[in-house]
Coordinates of C-alpha atoms in Angstrom, one line a residue:
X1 CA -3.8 -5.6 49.9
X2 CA -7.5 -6.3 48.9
X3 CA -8.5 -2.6 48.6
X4 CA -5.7 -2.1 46.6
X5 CA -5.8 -4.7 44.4
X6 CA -9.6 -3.8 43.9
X7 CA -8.1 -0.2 43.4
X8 CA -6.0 -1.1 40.8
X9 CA -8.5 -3.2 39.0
X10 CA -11.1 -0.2 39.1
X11 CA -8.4 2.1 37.2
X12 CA -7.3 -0.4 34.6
X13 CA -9.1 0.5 31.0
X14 CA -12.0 -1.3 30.1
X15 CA -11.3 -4.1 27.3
X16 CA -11.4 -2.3 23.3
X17 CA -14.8 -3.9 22.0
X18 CA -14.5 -5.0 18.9
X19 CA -15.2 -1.9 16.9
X20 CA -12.4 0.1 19.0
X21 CA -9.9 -3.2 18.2
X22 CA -10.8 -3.0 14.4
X23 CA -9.7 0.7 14.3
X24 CA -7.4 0.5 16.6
X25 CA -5.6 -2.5 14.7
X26 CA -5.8 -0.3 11.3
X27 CA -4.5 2.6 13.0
X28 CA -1.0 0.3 13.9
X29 CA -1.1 -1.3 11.3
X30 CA -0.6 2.0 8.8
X31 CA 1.5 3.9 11.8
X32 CA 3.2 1.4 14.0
X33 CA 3.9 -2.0 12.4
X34 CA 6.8 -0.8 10.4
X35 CA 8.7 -0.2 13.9
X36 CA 7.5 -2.0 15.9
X37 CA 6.6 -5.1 14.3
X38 CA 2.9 -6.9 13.4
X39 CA 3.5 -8.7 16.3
X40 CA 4.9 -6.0 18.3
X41 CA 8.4 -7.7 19.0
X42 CA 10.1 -4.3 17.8
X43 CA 13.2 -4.2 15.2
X44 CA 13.5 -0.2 14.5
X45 CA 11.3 0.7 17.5
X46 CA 11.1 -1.4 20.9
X47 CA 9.1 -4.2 21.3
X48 CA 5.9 -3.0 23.3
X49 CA 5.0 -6.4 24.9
X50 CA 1.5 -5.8 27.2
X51 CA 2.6 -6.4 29.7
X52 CA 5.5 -4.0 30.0
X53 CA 3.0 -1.6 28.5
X54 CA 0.8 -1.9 31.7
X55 CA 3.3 -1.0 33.8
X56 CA 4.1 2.4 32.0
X57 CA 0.1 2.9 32.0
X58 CA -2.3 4.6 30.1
X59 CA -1.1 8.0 30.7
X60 CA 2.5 7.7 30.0
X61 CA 1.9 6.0 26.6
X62 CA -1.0 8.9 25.5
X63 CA 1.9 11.2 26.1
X64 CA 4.4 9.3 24.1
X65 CA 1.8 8.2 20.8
X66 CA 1.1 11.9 21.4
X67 CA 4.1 14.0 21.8
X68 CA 6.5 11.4 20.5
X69 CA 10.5 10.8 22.0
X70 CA 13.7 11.6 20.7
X71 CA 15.4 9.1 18.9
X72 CA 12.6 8.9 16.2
X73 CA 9.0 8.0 17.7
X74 CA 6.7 10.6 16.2
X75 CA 4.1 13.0 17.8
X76 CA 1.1 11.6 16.4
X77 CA -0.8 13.6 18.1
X78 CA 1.0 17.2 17.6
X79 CA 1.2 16.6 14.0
X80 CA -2.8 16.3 13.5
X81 CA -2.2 12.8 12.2
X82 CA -4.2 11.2 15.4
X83 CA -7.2 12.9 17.5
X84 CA -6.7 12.6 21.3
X85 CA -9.5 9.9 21.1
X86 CA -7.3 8.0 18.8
X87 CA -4.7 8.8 21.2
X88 CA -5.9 7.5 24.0
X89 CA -7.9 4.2 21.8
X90 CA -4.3 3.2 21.0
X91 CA -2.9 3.3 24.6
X92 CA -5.4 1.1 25.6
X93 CA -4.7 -0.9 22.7
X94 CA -1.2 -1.6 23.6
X95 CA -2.2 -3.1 26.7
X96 CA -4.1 -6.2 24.9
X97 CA -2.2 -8.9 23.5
X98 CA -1.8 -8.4 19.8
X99 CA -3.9 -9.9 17.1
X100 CA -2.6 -12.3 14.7
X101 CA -3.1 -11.3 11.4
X102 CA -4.2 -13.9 8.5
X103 CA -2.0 -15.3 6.0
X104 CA -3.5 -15.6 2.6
X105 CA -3.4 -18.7 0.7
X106 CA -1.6 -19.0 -2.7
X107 CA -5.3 -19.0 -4.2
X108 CA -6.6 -16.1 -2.2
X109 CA -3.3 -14.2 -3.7
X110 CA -3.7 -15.4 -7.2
X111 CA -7.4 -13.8 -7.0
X112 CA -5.7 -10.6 -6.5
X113 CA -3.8 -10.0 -9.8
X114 CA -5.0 -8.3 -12.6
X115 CA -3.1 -7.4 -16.0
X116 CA -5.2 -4.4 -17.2
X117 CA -3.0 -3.8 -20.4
X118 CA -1.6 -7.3 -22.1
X119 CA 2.4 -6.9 -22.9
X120 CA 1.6 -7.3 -26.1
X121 CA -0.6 -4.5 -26.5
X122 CA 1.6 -2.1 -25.0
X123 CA 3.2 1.0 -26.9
X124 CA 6.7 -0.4 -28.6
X125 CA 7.8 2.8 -28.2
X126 CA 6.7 6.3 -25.8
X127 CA 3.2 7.1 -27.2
X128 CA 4.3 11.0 -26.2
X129 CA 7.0 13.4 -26.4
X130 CA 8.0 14.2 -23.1
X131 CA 11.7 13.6 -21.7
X132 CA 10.0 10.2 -19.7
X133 CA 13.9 9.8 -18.2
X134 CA 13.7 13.0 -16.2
X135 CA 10.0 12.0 -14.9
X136 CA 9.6 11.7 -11.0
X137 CA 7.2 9.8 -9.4
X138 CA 6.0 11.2 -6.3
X139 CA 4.0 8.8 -3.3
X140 CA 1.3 10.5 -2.1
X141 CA 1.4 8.3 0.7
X142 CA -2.0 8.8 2.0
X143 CA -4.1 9.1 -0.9
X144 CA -3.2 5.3 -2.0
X145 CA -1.6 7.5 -5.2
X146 CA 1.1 7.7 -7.2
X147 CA 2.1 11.5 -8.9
X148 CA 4.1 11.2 -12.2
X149 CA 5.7 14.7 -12.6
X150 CA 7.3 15.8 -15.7
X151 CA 11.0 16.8 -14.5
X152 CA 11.8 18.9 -17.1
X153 CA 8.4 21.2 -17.0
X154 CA 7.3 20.5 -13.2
X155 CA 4.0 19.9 -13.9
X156 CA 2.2 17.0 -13.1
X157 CA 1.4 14.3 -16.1
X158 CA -1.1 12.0 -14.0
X159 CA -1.6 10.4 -10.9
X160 CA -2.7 6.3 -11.1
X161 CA -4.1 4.5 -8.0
X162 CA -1.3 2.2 -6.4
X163 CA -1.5 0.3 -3.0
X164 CA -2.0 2.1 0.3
X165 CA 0.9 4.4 1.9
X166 CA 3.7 3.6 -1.3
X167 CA 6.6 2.4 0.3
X168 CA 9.1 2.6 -2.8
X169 CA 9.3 2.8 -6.5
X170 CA 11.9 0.7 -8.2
X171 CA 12.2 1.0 -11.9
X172 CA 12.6 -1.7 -14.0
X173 CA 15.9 -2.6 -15.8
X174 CA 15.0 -0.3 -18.9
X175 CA 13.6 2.3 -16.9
X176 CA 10.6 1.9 -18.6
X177 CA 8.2 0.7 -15.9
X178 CA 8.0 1.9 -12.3
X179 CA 7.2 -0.7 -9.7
X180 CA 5.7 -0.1 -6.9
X181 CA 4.7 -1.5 -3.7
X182 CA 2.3 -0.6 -1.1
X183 CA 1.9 -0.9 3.0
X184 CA -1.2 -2.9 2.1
X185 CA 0.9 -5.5 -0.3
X186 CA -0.2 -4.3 -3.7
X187 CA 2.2 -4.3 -6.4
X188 CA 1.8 -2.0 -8.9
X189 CA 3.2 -1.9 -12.7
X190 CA 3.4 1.4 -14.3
X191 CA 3.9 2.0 -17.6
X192 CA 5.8 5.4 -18.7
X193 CA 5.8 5.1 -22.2
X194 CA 2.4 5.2 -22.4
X195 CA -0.2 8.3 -22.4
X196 CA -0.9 9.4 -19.7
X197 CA 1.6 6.6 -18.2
X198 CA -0.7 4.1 -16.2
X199 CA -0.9 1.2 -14.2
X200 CA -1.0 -2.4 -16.7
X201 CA -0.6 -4.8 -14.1
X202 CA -1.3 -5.2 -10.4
X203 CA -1.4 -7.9 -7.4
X204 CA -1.7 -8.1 -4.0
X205 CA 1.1 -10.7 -2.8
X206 CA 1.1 -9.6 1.0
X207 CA -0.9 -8.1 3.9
X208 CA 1.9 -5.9 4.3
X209 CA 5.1 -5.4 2.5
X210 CA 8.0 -2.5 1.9
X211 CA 10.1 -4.2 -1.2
X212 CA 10.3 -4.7 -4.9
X213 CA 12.4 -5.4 -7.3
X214 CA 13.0 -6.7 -10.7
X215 CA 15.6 -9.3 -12.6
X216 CA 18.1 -7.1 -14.4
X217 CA 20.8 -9.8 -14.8
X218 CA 21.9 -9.9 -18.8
X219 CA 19.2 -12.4 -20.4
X220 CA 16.5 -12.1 -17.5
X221 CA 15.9 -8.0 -17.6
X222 CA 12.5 -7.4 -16.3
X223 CA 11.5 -11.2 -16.5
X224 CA 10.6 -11.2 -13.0
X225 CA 10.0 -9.5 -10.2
X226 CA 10.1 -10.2 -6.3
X227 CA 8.0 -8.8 -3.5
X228 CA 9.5 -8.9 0.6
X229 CA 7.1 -9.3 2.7
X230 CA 6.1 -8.0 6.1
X231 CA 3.4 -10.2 7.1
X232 CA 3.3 -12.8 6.3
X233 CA 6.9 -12.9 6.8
X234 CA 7.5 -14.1 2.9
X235 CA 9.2 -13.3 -0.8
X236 CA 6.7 -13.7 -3.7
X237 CA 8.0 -14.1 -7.1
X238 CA 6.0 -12.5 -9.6
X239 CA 6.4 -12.3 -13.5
X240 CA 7.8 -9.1 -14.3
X241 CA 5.7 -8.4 -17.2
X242 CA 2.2 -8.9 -15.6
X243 CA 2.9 -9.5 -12.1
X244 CA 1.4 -13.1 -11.7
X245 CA 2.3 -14.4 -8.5
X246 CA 5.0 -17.6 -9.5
X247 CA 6.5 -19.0 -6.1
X248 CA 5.7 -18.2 -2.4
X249 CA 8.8 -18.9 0.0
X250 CA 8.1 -18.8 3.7
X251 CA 11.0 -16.9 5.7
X252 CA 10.1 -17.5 8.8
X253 CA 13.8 -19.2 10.3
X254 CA 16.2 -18.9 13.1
X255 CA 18.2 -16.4 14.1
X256 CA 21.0 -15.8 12.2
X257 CA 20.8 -19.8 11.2
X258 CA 21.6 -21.2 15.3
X259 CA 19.1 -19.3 17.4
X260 CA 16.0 -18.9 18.8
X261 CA 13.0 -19.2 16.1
X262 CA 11.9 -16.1 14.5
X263 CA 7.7 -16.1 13.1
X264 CA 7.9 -13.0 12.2
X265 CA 11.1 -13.0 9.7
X266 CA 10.6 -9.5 7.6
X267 CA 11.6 -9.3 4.4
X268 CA 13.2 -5.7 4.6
X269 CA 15.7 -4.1 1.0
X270 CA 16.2 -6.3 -1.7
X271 CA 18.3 -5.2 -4.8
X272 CA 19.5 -7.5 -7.9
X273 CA 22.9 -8.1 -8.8
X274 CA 24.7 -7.2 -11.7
X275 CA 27.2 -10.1 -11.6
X276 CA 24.9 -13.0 -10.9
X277 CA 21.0 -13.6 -12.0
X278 CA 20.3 -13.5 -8.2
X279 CA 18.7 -11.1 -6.0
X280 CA 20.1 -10.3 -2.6
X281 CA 17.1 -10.5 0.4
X282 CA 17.3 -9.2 3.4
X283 CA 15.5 -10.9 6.4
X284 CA 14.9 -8.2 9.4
X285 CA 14.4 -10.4 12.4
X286 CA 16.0 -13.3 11.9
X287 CA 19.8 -11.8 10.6
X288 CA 20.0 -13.4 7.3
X289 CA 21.1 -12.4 4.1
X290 CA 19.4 -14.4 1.3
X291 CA 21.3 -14.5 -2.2
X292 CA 18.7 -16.0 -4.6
X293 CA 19.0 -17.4 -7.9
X294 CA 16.3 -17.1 -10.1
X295 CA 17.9 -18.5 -13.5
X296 CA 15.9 -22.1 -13.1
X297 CA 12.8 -20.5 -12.5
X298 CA 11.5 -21.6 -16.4
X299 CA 12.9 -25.0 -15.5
X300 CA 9.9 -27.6 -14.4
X301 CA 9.6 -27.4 -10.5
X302 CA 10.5 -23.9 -10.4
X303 CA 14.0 -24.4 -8.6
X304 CA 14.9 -21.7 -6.2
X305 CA 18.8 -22.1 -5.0
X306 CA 19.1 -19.8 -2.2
X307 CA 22.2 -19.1 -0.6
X308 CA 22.0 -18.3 3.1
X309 CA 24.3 -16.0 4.9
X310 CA 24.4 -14.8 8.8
X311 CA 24.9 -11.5 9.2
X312 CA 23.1 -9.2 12.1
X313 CA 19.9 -8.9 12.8
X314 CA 17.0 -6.2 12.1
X315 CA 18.1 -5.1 9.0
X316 CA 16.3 -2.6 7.2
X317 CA 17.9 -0.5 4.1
X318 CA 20.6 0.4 2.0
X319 CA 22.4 1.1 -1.2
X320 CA 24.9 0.0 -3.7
X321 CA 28.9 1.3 -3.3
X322 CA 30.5 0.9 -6.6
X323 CA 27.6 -1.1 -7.8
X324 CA 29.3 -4.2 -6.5
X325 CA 29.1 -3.5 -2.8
X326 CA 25.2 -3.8 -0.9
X327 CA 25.5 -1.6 2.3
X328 CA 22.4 -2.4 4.4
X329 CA 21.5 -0.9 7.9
X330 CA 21.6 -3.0 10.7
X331 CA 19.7 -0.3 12.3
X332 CA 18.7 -1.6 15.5
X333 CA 22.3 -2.8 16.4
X334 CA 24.0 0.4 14.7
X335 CA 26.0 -1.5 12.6
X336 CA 26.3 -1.3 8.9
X337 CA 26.5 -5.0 6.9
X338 CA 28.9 -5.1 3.7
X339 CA 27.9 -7.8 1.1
X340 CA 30.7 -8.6 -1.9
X341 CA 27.7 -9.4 -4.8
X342 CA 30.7 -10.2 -7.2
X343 CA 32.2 -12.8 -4.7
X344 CA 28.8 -13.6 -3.1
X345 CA 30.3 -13.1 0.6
X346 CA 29.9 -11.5 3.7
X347 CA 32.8 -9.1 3.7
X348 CA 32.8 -6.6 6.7
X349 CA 30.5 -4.6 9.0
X350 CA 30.9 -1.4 10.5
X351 CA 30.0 0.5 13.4
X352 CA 27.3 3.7 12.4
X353 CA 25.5 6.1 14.6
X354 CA 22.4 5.5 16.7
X355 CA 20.0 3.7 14.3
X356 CA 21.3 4.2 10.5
X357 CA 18.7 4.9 8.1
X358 CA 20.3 5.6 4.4
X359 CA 17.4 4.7 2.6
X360 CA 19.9 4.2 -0.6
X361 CA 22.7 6.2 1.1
X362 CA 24.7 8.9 -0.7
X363 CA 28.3 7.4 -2.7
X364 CA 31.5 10.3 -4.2
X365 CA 34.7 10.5 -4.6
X366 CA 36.9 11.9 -2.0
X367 CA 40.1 13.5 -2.7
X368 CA 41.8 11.7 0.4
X369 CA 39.9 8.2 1.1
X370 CA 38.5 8.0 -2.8
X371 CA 35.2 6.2 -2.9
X372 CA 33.2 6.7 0.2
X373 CA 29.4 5.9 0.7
X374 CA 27.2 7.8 3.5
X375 CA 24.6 7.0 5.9
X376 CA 22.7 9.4 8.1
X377 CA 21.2 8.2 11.3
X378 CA 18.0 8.4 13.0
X379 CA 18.8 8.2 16.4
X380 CA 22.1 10.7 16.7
X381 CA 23.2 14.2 14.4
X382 CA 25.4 12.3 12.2
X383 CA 26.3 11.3 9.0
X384 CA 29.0 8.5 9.5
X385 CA 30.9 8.0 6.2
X386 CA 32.7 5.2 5.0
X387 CA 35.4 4.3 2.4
X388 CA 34.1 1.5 0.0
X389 CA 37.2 0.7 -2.4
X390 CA 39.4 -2.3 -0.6
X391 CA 41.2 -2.2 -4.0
X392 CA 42.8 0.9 -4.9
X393 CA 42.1 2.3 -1.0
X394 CA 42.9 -0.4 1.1
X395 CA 44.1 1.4 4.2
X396 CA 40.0 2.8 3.8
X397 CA 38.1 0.4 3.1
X398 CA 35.4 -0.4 5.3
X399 CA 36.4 1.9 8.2
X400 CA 34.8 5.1 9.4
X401 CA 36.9 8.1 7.8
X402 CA 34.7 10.7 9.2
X403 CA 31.5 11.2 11.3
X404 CA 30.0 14.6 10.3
X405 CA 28.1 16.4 13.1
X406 CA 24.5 17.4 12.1
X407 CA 22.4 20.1 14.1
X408 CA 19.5 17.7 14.5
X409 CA 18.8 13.6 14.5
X410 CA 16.5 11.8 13.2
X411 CA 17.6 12.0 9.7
X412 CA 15.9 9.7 6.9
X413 CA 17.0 9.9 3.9
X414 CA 20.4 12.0 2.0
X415 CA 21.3 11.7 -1.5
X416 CA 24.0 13.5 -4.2
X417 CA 24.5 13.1 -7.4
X418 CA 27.5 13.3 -9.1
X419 CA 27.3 16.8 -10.8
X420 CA 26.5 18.3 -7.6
X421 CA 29.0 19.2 -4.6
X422 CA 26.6 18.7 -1.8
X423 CA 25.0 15.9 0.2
X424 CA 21.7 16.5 1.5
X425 CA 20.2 15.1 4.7
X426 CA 16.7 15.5 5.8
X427 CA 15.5 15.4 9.7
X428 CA 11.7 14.3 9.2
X429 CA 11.9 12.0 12.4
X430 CA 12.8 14.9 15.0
X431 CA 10.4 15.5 17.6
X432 CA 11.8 19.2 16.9
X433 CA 9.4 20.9 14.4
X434 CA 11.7 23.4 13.1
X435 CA 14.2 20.3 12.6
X436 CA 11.5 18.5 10.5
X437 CA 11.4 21.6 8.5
X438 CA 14.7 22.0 7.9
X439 CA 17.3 20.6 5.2
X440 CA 21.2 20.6 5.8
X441 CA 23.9 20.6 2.7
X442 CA 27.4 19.5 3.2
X443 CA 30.2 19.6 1.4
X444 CA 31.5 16.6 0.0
X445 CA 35.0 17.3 -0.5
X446 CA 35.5 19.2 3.3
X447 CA 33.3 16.4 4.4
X448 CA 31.4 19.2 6.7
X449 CA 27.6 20.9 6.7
X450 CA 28.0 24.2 5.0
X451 CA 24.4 25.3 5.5
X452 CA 21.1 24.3 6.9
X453 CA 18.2 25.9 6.6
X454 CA 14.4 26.0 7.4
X455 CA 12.0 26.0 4.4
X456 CA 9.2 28.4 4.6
X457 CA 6.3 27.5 4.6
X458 CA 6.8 23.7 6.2
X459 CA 6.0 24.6 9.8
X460 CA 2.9 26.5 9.0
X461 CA 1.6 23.3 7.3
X462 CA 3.0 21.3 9.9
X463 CA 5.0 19.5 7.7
X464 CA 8.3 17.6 7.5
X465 CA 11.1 17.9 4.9
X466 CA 12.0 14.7 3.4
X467 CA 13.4 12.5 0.9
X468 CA 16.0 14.9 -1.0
X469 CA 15.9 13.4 -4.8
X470 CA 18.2 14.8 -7.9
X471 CA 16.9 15.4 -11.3
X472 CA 18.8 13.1 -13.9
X473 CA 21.4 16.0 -14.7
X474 CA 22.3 16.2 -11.2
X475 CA 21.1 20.1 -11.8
X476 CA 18.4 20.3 -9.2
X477 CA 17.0 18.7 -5.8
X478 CA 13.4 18.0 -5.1
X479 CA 11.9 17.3 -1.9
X480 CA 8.6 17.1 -0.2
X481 CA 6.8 18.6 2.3
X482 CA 5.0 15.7 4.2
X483 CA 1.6 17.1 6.0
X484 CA -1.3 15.4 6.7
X485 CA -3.9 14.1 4.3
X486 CA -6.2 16.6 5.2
X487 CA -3.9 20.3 4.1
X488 CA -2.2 20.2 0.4
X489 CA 1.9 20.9 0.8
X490 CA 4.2 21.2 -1.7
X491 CA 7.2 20.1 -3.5
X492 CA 10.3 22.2 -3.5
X493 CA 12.8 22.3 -6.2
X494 CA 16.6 23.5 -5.6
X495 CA 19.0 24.5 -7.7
X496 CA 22.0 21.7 -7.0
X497 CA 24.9 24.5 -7.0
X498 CA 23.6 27.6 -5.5
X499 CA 20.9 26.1 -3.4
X500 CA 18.6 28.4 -4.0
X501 CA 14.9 27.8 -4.4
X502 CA 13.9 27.6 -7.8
X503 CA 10.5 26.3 -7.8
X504 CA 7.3 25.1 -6.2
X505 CA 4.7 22.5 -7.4
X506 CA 1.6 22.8 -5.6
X507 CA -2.1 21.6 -6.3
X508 CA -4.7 20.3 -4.4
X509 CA -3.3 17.0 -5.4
X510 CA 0.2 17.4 -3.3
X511 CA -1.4 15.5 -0.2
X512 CA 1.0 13.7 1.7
X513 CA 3.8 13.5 -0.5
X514 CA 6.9 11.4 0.6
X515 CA 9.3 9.8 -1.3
X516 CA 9.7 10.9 -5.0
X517 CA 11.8 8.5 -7.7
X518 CA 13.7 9.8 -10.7
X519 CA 13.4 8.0 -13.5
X520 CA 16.8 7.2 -14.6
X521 CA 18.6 8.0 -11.1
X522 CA 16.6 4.8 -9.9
X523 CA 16.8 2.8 -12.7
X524 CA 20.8 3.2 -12.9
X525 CA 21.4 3.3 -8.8
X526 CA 22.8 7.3 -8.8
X527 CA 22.1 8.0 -5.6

């Protein structure tokens, strides 16, 4: 038992000096902490608790960070995006206990924020002639970057610095501004009247965040603006004209309001209501919907009401169904959570696929069940759609009418527009590369894929397909090829009947592009 305990001790890795933990903690933070958590207790992805990790060993997790696993852990290593030494320096990271990271104080956050261009000397109307509605702004996730494309022309207009690995743009209530927020925290105010279209305003509310959005109620458009963050697990109210951090509120709670303690309560999609001057905060860990009123703000103390409701936990995304409905992934749980933003209630939740990931999800009209709103899944080939309209559909409403088999999982993102007759899914999570590559269309009337198809060129560049996003006629369908930081890709443009390739954008400036935002698609939820 001695020699084998002295055995076993021999084989175990040698502690990560403090160097290797640096990197290695930068390395999860950009390509782990999203899944798995800052503290590694898992949501999307497993919790990978050290001691559990141990007993998989060294060898078995280099061939998982490597190769990746079905179901939507990527092959870090086959795509270029880690070196076997990273490999194998993140194995042996897993097996230490993770590091807390800081949390900033209110003064540390304040220091951050800088308004570059005053609102009041900002263009009172677009400085240039471009159609600034039909603009797209592309992440460049990698680069820290943010592409503003001319959708009309395809060519690019000019890329402004944003926070690290661009999570999302959300427009403002006028379309005017694009917000957006990076991995790192960093807010980011773009203005698109002006020329080129730059960032004014900026702060750095979080250590790591994935939300933003802005007040659109009547009487409070653009006002303010809130930031969810990942750690530390808070919401930041900012002003929405210059992004000065207002009010910090801790969301650290229990689950689902009765159980166990949650420290690291995410803030995962917020959206603002149309009916109330709230926004509706989703808590990832801990279950919780959060409706929050931010009429009193002006009012001396700042008052906050908040409205608390249990739903499930881990949620993550979602998107609007007849702009009165917030659909949000439960994705961990497969479930689906149905908030009423007019009645300010928890009104159903329904059973998805293996991990649902809509980003916004896709909403039509279907001959048979009328309004429906779509969801594809990460973990299974499916895109599980679901009537949205308890009024005029009843017999619909909030039930499954069809789950439509896919070729492939590990589907992010799939969108429509209204003009258009297709739905398109993208598979950018497969561990299959030809699936990464590919796109699938299907029809939303016969509710069933009509084509798929592998774009040329993707694999070469060992790229993945993702993030479809219509034009604001509805006329074509962009979507990028995501590669490593190190190879330019491209962005390919479809026509939205035929499907056929129409154009390319390419430059040594298409590094790592992900998602891409219409203008007025984003600003008016057509998705």
């Amino acid at each position: 038992m001695l020699v084998l305990g002295a055995l076993a001790l021999a084989q175990a890795p040698a502690p990560l000096s403090p160097a290797e933990k640096e990197r290695a903690s930068q390395i999860y933070f950009d390509r782990c902490a999203g899944c798995h958590g800052v503290l590694r207790k898992g949501a999307t992805g497993p919790a990978l608790d050290p001691k559990k990790m141990a007993e998989r060993g060294v060898e078995y997790l280099k061939a998982v960070i490597f190769g990746g696993l079905p179901g939507g852990m990527p092959d870090w290593g086959r795509q270029g995006i880690l070196s076997e030494k990273d490999t194998e320096l993140m194995a042996r990271f897993l097996l230490e206990e993770p590091p807390t990271p800081p949390i900033p104080s209110y003064e540390e956050i304040r220091k951050t924020w800088k308004v570059y261009v005053p609102p009041e000397k900002r263009p009172k109307k677009p400085e240039h002639s471009r159609n600034w509605q039909n603009f797209f702004g592309q992440v460049l996730r990698d680069t820290g970057q943010v592409a503003i494309i001319d959708g009309d022309k395809k060519e690019l207009v000019t890329i402004v610095p944003t926070g690290f690995a661009t999570h999302i743009l959300r427009s403002s209530a006028t379309g005017r501004y694009f917000m957006a927020i990076g991995r790192d925290g960093k807010a980011s105010l773009i203005d698109l009247w002006m020329n080129p279209p730059q960032v004014v305003a900026e702060s750095k509310p979080c250590v790591d965040a994935r939300s933003i959005e802005s007040s659109k109620f009547k009487g409070f458009e653009d006002k303010y603006a809130v930031v969810g963050c990942y750690w530390p697990p808070t919401m930041v109210i900012l002003d929405g004209q210059t992004l000065e951090p207002l009010k910090m509120v801790s969301t650290m709670s229990y689950t689902k309001g009765a159980g166990e303690f949650v420290q690291e309560a995410r803030v995962a999609a917020i959206v603002a209501s149309q009916f109330n001057p709230e926004w509706i905060v989703n808590l990832k860990e801990s279950g919780q919907t959060w409706l929050v009123d931010y009429s009193q703000l002006s009012k001396q103390g700042r008052p906050l009401p908040i409205t608390m409701i249990d739903t499930e936990r881990f949620l993550h995304d979602g998107g609007w169904a007849l702009k009165r409905y917030f659909i949000v992934a439960a994705n961990a749980v497969n479930k689906l959570i149905v908030i009423d933003t007019k009645t300010r209630e928890f009104v159903a939740e329904v059973e998805a696929g293996v991990r649902p990931h809509p980003g916004r999800g896709s909403n039509w009209t279907h001959p048979t069940y009328g309004p429906v709103w779509a969801t594809g899944n990460i973990g299974s080939p499916e895109v599980t759609v679901v009537g949205v309209d308890p009024e005029k559909h009843p017999q619909y409403a909030w039930k499954v009418v069809k789950r439509i088999q896919l070729p492939y999982a590990g589907t992010l993102f799939i969108k429509t527009h209204p003009n258009s007759p297709w739905v398109i899914v993208d598979f950018p999570m497969s561990p299959s590369p030809q699936a990464a590559a590919s796109l699938c269309a299907i029809d939303k009337r016969k509710l069933e894929v009509t084509k798929c198809w592998e774009v040329p060129g993707a694999q070469e560049l060992k790229a993945r397909m993702v993030h479809p996003e219509f034009n604001k006629g509805g006329t074509e369908i962009w979507v990028s090829a995501w590669g490593s930081k190190d190879t330019p890709t491209f962005i390919v443009v479809y026509d939205a009947l035929t499907l056929k390739e129409k154009a390319r954008i390419t430059g040594d400036w298409v590094r790592t592009p992900t998602g891409k935002f219409n203008v007025y698609n984003t600003a008016y939820d057509i998705y």
